[in-house]
Amino acid sequence: MATPAPERAADVLEQQKRIRRLFEGCLRRGIADGEFTLAAVGADTDITAKSILDLCINAGKWFRTHGRLSAPELARQHVELVTQMVGATPSRAT
């Protein structure tokens, strides 16, 4: 894989930071609204946001369409994991 030009790398880094800030804002709102309890167990919003993003981004490195899990099943499991990470109560559609 070729190394991106410095200006492109700086742009990618800034976009990554912007997306992480969006996630952090969502987590802070969830905490403020009482929907997320991650702060109650001492989890940091910055670390949690990075962990969620890593979970999603890195799946693209190893997921295979003809592998053991289908894309919907992987998504379902990720939702369950993230729900537990933030201390949210899962909503079950009936």
CSV table of N, CA and C in Angstrom, one decimal:
chain,number,residue,atom,x,y,z
A,1,MET,N,0.8,-1.2,0.0
A,1,MET,CA,0.0,0.0,0.0
A,1,MET,C,0.9,1.2,0.0
A,2,ALA,N,0.6,2.2,-0.9
A,2,ALA,CA,1.4,3.4,-1.0
A,2,ALA,C,1.1,4.3,0.1
A,3,THR,N,2.1,5.1,0.5
A,3,THR,CA,1.9,6.1,1.6
A,3,THR,C,1.3,7.3,1.0
A,4,PRO,N,0.2,7.8,1.6
A,4,PRO,CA,-0.4,9.0,1.0
A,4,PRO,C,0.4,10.2,1.1
A,5,ALA,N,0.2,11.2,0.2
A,5,ALA,CA,1.0,12.4,0.2
A,5,ALA,C,0.7,13.1,1.6
A,6,PRO,N,1.7,13.9,2.1
A,6,PRO,CA,1.5,14.5,3.4
A,6,PRO,C,0.2,15.4,3.5
A,7,GLU,N,-0.2,16.1,2.5
A,7,GLU,CA,-1.4,16.9,2.5
A,7,GLU,C,-2.6,16.0,2.6
A,8,ARG,N,-2.6,14.8,1.9
A,8,ARG,CA,-3.7,13.9,2.0
A,8,ARG,C,-3.8,13.2,3.4
A,9,ALA,N,-2.6,12.9,3.9
A,9,ALA,CA,-2.6,12.3,5.2
A,9,ALA,C,-3.1,13.2,6.3
A,10,ALA,N,-2.8,14.5,6.2
A,10,ALA,CA,-3.3,15.5,7.1
A,10,ALA,C,-4.8,15.6,7.0
A,11,ASP,N,-5.3,15.6,5.8
A,11,ASP,CA,-6.8,15.6,5.6
A,11,ASP,C,-7.5,14.4,6.2
A,12,VAL,N,-6.9,13.3,6.0
A,12,VAL,CA,-7.5,12.0,6.5
A,12,VAL,C,-7.5,12.1,8.0
A,13,LEU,N,-6.4,12.5,8.6
A,13,LEU,CA,-6.3,12.6,10.1
A,13,LEU,C,-7.3,13.6,10.6
A,14,GLU,N,-7.5,14.7,9.9
A,14,GLU,CA,-8.5,15.7,10.4
A,14,GLU,C,-9.9,15.1,10.3
A,15,GLN,N,-10.2,14.4,9.2
A,15,GLN,CA,-11.5,13.7,9.1
A,15,GLN,C,-11.8,12.7,10.2
A,16,GLN,N,-10.7,11.9,10.5
A,16,GLN,CA,-10.8,11.0,11.6
A,16,GLN,C,-11.1,11.7,12.9
A,17,LYS,N,-10.5,12.8,13.2
A,17,LYS,CA,-10.7,13.5,14.4
A,17,LYS,C,-12.1,14.1,14.4
A,18,ARG,N,-12.6,14.6,13.3
A,18,ARG,CA,-14.0,15.1,13.2
A,18,ARG,C,-15.0,14.0,13.6
A,19,ILE,N,-14.8,12.8,13.0
A,19,ILE,CA,-15.7,11.7,13.2
A,19,ILE,C,-15.7,11.3,14.7
A,20,ARG,N,-14.5,11.2,15.3
A,20,ARG,CA,-14.3,10.9,16.7
A,20,ARG,C,-15.0,11.9,17.6
A,21,ARG,N,-14.9,13.2,17.2
A,21,ARG,CA,-15.6,14.2,18.0
A,21,ARG,C,-17.1,14.0,17.9
A,22,LEU,N,-17.6,13.7,16.8
A,22,LEU,CA,-19.1,13.4,16.6
A,22,LEU,C,-19.5,12.2,17.5
A,23,PHE,N,-18.7,11.2,17.5
A,23,PHE,CA,-19.0,10.0,18.4
A,23,PHE,C,-18.9,10.5,19.9
A,24,GLU,N,-17.9,11.2,20.2
A,24,GLU,CA,-17.8,11.7,21.6
A,24,GLU,C,-19.0,12.5,22.0
A,25,GLY,N,-19.5,13.4,21.1
A,25,GLY,CA,-20.7,14.2,21.4
A,25,GLY,C,-21.9,13.3,21.6
A,26,CYS,N,-22.0,12.3,20.8
A,26,CYS,CA,-23.2,11.4,21.0
A,26,CYS,C,-23.1,10.7,22.3
A,27,LEU,N,-21.9,10.3,22.7
A,27,LEU,CA,-21.7,9.6,24.0
A,27,LEU,C,-22.1,10.6,25.2
A,28,ARG,N,-21.6,11.8,25.1
A,28,ARG,CA,-21.9,12.8,26.1
A,28,ARG,C,-23.3,13.1,26.2
A,29,ARG,N,-24.0,13.2,25.1
A,29,ARG,CA,-25.5,13.4,25.1
A,29,ARG,C,-26.2,12.2,25.7
A,30,GLY,N,-25.8,11.0,25.4
A,30,GLY,CA,-26.4,9.8,25.9
A,30,GLY,C,-26.2,9.8,27.4
A,31,ILE,N,-25.0,10.2,27.9
A,31,ILE,CA,-24.8,10.2,29.4
A,31,ILE,C,-25.7,11.3,30.0
A,32,ALA,N,-25.7,12.5,29.4
A,32,ALA,CA,-26.5,13.5,30.0
A,32,ALA,C,-28.0,13.2,30.0
A,33,ASP,N,-28.5,12.5,29.0
A,33,ASP,CA,-29.9,12.1,28.9
A,33,ASP,C,-30.2,10.8,29.8
A,34,GLY,N,-29.1,10.2,30.4
A,34,GLY,CA,-29.3,9.1,31.2
A,34,GLY,C,-29.5,7.8,30.4
A,35,GLU,N,-29.2,7.8,29.1
A,35,GLU,CA,-29.4,6.6,28.3
A,35,GLU,C,-28.1,5.7,28.4
A,36,PHE,N,-27.0,6.3,28.6
A,36,PHE,CA,-25.7,5.6,28.7
A,36,PHE,C,-25.1,5.7,30.1
A,37,THR,N,-24.6,4.6,30.6
A,37,THR,CA,-24.0,4.6,31.9
A,37,THR,C,-22.5,4.4,31.9
A,38,LEU,N,-21.9,4.6,30.8
A,38,LEU,CA,-20.4,4.3,30.8
A,38,LEU,C,-19.6,5.1,31.8
A,39,ALA,N,-20.1,6.3,32.1
A,39,ALA,CA,-19.3,7.2,33.0
A,39,ALA,C,-19.5,6.6,34.4
A,40,ALA,N,-20.6,5.9,34.7
A,40,ALA,CA,-20.8,5.4,36.1
A,40,ALA,C,-19.9,4.2,36.4
A,41,VAL,N,-19.3,3.6,35.4
A,41,VAL,CA,-18.4,2.5,35.6
A,41,VAL,C,-16.9,3.0,35.3
A,42,GLY,N,-16.8,4.3,35.2
A,42,GLY,CA,-15.4,4.8,35.0
A,42,GLY,C,-14.9,4.8,33.6
A,43,ALA,N,-15.7,4.5,32.6
A,43,ALA,CA,-15.3,4.5,31.2
A,43,ALA,C,-15.2,6.0,30.7
A,44,ASP,N,-14.1,6.3,30.0
A,44,ASP,CA,-13.9,7.6,29.5
A,44,ASP,C,-14.6,7.7,28.1
A,45,THR,N,-15.2,8.8,27.8
A,45,THR,CA,-15.9,9.0,26.5
A,45,THR,C,-14.9,9.0,25.3
A,46,ASP,N,-13.7,9.5,25.5
A,46,ASP,CA,-12.7,9.5,24.4
A,46,ASP,C,-12.3,8.1,24.1
A,47,ILE,N,-12.0,7.3,25.1
A,47,ILE,CA,-11.5,6.0,24.9
A,47,ILE,C,-12.7,5.1,24.3
A,48,THR,N,-13.9,5.3,24.8
A,48,THR,CA,-15.0,4.6,24.3
A,48,THR,C,-15.3,4.9,22.9
A,49,ALA,N,-15.2,6.2,22.5
A,49,ALA,CA,-15.4,6.6,21.1
A,49,ALA,C,-14.4,5.9,20.2
A,50,LYS,N,-13.1,6.0,20.6
A,50,LYS,CA,-12.1,5.4,19.8
A,50,LYS,C,-12.3,3.9,19.7
A,51,SER,N,-12.7,3.2,20.8
A,51,SER,CA,-12.9,1.8,20.8
A,51,SER,C,-14.1,1.4,19.8
A,52,ILE,N,-15.1,2.2,19.8
A,52,ILE,CA,-16.3,1.9,18.9
A,52,ILE,C,-15.8,2.1,17.5
A,53,LEU,N,-15.1,3.2,17.2
A,53,LEU,CA,-14.6,3.4,15.8
A,53,LEU,C,-13.7,2.3,15.4
A,54,ASP,N,-12.8,1.9,16.3
A,54,ASP,CA,-11.8,0.8,15.9
A,54,ASP,C,-12.6,-0.5,15.6
A,55,LEU,N,-13.6,-0.8,16.4
A,55,LEU,CA,-14.4,-2.0,16.2
A,55,LEU,C,-15.0,-2.0,14.8
A,56,CYS,N,-15.6,-0.8,14.4
A,56,CYS,CA,-16.2,-0.7,13.1
A,56,CYS,C,-15.2,-0.7,11.9
A,57,ILE,N,-14.2,0.1,12.1
A,57,ILE,CA,-13.2,0.3,11.0
A,57,ILE,C,-12.4,-1.0,10.8
A,58,ASN,N,-12.0,-1.6,11.9
A,58,ASN,CA,-11.1,-2.8,11.7
A,58,ASN,C,-11.9,-4.0,11.2
A,59,ALA,N,-13.2,-4.0,11.4
A,59,ALA,CA,-14.0,-5.2,10.8
A,59,ALA,C,-13.8,-5.2,9.3
A,60,GLY,N,-13.6,-4.1,8.7
A,60,GLY,CA,-13.4,-4.0,7.2
A,60,GLY,C,-12.1,-4.7,6.8
A,61,LYS,N,-11.2,-4.9,7.7
A,61,LYS,CA,-9.9,-5.5,7.4
A,61,LYS,C,-10.0,-7.0,7.4
A,62,TRP,N,-10.9,-7.6,8.2
A,62,TRP,CA,-11.0,-9.0,8.3
A,62,TRP,C,-12.3,-9.6,7.9
A,63,PHE,N,-13.3,-8.9,7.7
A,63,PHE,CA,-14.6,-9.4,7.3
A,63,PHE,C,-14.6,-9.9,5.9
A,64,ARG,N,-15.2,-11.1,5.7
A,64,ARG,CA,-15.3,-11.7,4.3
A,64,ARG,C,-16.7,-12.0,4.1
A,65,THR,N,-17.2,-11.6,2.9
A,65,THR,CA,-18.7,-11.8,2.6
A,65,THR,C,-19.0,-13.3,2.6
A,66,HIS,N,-18.1,-14.2,2.3
A,66,HIS,CA,-18.4,-15.6,2.3
A,66,HIS,C,-17.8,-16.3,3.5
A,67,GLY,N,-17.6,-15.5,4.6
A,67,GLY,CA,-17.1,-16.1,5.8
A,67,GLY,C,-18.1,-16.7,6.7
A,68,ARG,N,-17.8,-16.9,8.0
A,68,ARG,CA,-18.6,-17.5,8.9
A,68,ARG,C,-19.8,-16.7,9.3
A,69,LEU,N,-19.7,-15.4,9.3
A,69,LEU,CA,-20.8,-14.5,9.6
A,69,LEU,C,-21.3,-13.7,8.4
A,70,SER,N,-22.6,-13.5,8.3
A,70,SER,CA,-23.1,-12.6,7.3
A,70,SER,C,-22.9,-11.1,7.7
A,71,ALA,N,-23.0,-10.2,6.8
A,71,ALA,CA,-22.9,-8.8,7.2
A,71,ALA,C,-24.0,-8.4,8.2
A,72,PRO,N,-25.2,-8.8,8.0
A,72,PRO,CA,-26.2,-8.5,9.0
A,72,PRO,C,-26.0,-9.1,10.4
A,73,GLU,N,-25.4,-10.3,10.4
A,73,GLU,CA,-25.1,-10.9,11.7
A,73,GLU,C,-23.9,-10.2,12.4
A,74,LEU,N,-22.9,-9.8,11.6
A,74,LEU,CA,-21.8,-9.0,12.2
A,74,LEU,C,-22.3,-7.7,12.7
A,75,ALA,N,-23.2,-7.0,12.0
A,75,ALA,CA,-23.8,-5.8,12.4
A,75,ALA,C,-24.5,-5.9,13.7
A,76,ARG,N,-25.3,-7.0,13.8
A,76,ARG,CA,-26.1,-7.3,15.0
A,76,ARG,C,-25.2,-7.5,16.2
A,77,GLN,N,-24.1,-8.2,16.0
A,77,GLN,CA,-23.2,-8.5,17.1
A,77,GLN,C,-22.5,-7.2,17.5
A,78,HIS,N,-22.1,-6.3,16.5
A,78,HIS,CA,-21.5,-5.1,16.9
A,78,HIS,C,-22.5,-4.2,17.6
A,79,VAL,N,-23.7,-4.2,17.3
A,79,VAL,CA,-24.7,-3.4,18.0
A,79,VAL,C,-24.8,-3.9,19.4
A,80,GLU,N,-24.8,-5.2,19.6
A,80,GLU,CA,-24.9,-5.7,21.0
A,80,GLU,C,-23.6,-5.3,21.8
A,81,LEU,N,-22.5,-5.4,21.2
A,81,LEU,CA,-21.2,-5.1,21.9
A,81,LEU,C,-21.2,-3.6,22.2
A,82,VAL,N,-21.5,-2.7,21.3
A,82,VAL,CA,-21.5,-1.3,21.6
A,82,VAL,C,-22.5,-0.9,22.6
A,83,THR,N,-23.7,-1.5,22.5
A,83,THR,CA,-24.8,-1.3,23.5
A,83,THR,C,-24.2,-1.6,24.9
A,84,GLN,N,-23.5,-2.7,25.0
A,84,GLN,CA,-23.0,-3.1,26.3
A,84,GLN,C,-21.8,-2.1,26.7
A,85,MET,N,-21.0,-1.7,25.8
A,85,MET,CA,-19.9,-0.8,26.1
A,85,MET,C,-20.4,0.5,26.7
A,86,VAL,N,-21.5,1.0,26.1
A,86,VAL,CA,-21.9,2.4,26.6
A,86,VAL,C,-22.9,2.2,27.8
A,87,GLY,N,-23.3,1.0,28.1
A,87,GLY,CA,-24.2,0.8,29.2
A,87,GLY,C,-25.7,1.2,28.9
A,88,ALA,N,-26.0,1.0,27.6
A,88,ALA,CA,-27.4,1.3,27.2
A,88,ALA,C,-28.3,0.1,27.3
A,89,THR,N,-29.5,0.3,27.4
A,89,THR,CA,-30.5,-0.8,27.4
A,89,THR,C,-30.9,-1.1,26.0
A,90,PRO,N,-30.7,-2.3,25.5
A,90,PRO,CA,-31.0,-2.6,24.1
A,90,PRO,C,-32.5,-2.5,23.9
A,91,SER,N,-32.8,-1.9,22.8
A,91,SER,CA,-34.3,-1.8,22.4
A,91,SER,C,-34.5,-3.0,21.5
A,92,ARG,N,-35.6,-3.7,21.8
A,92,ARG,CA,-35.9,-4.9,21.0
A,92,ARG,C,-37.1,-4.6,20.2
A,93,ALA,N,-37.0,-4.7,18.9
A,93,ALA,CA,-38.1,-4.6,18.0
A,93,ALA,C,-38.9,-5.8,18.0
A,94,THR,N,-40.2,-5.7,18.1
A,94,THR,CA,-41.1,-6.9,18.1
A,94,THR,C,-42.0,-7.0,16.9
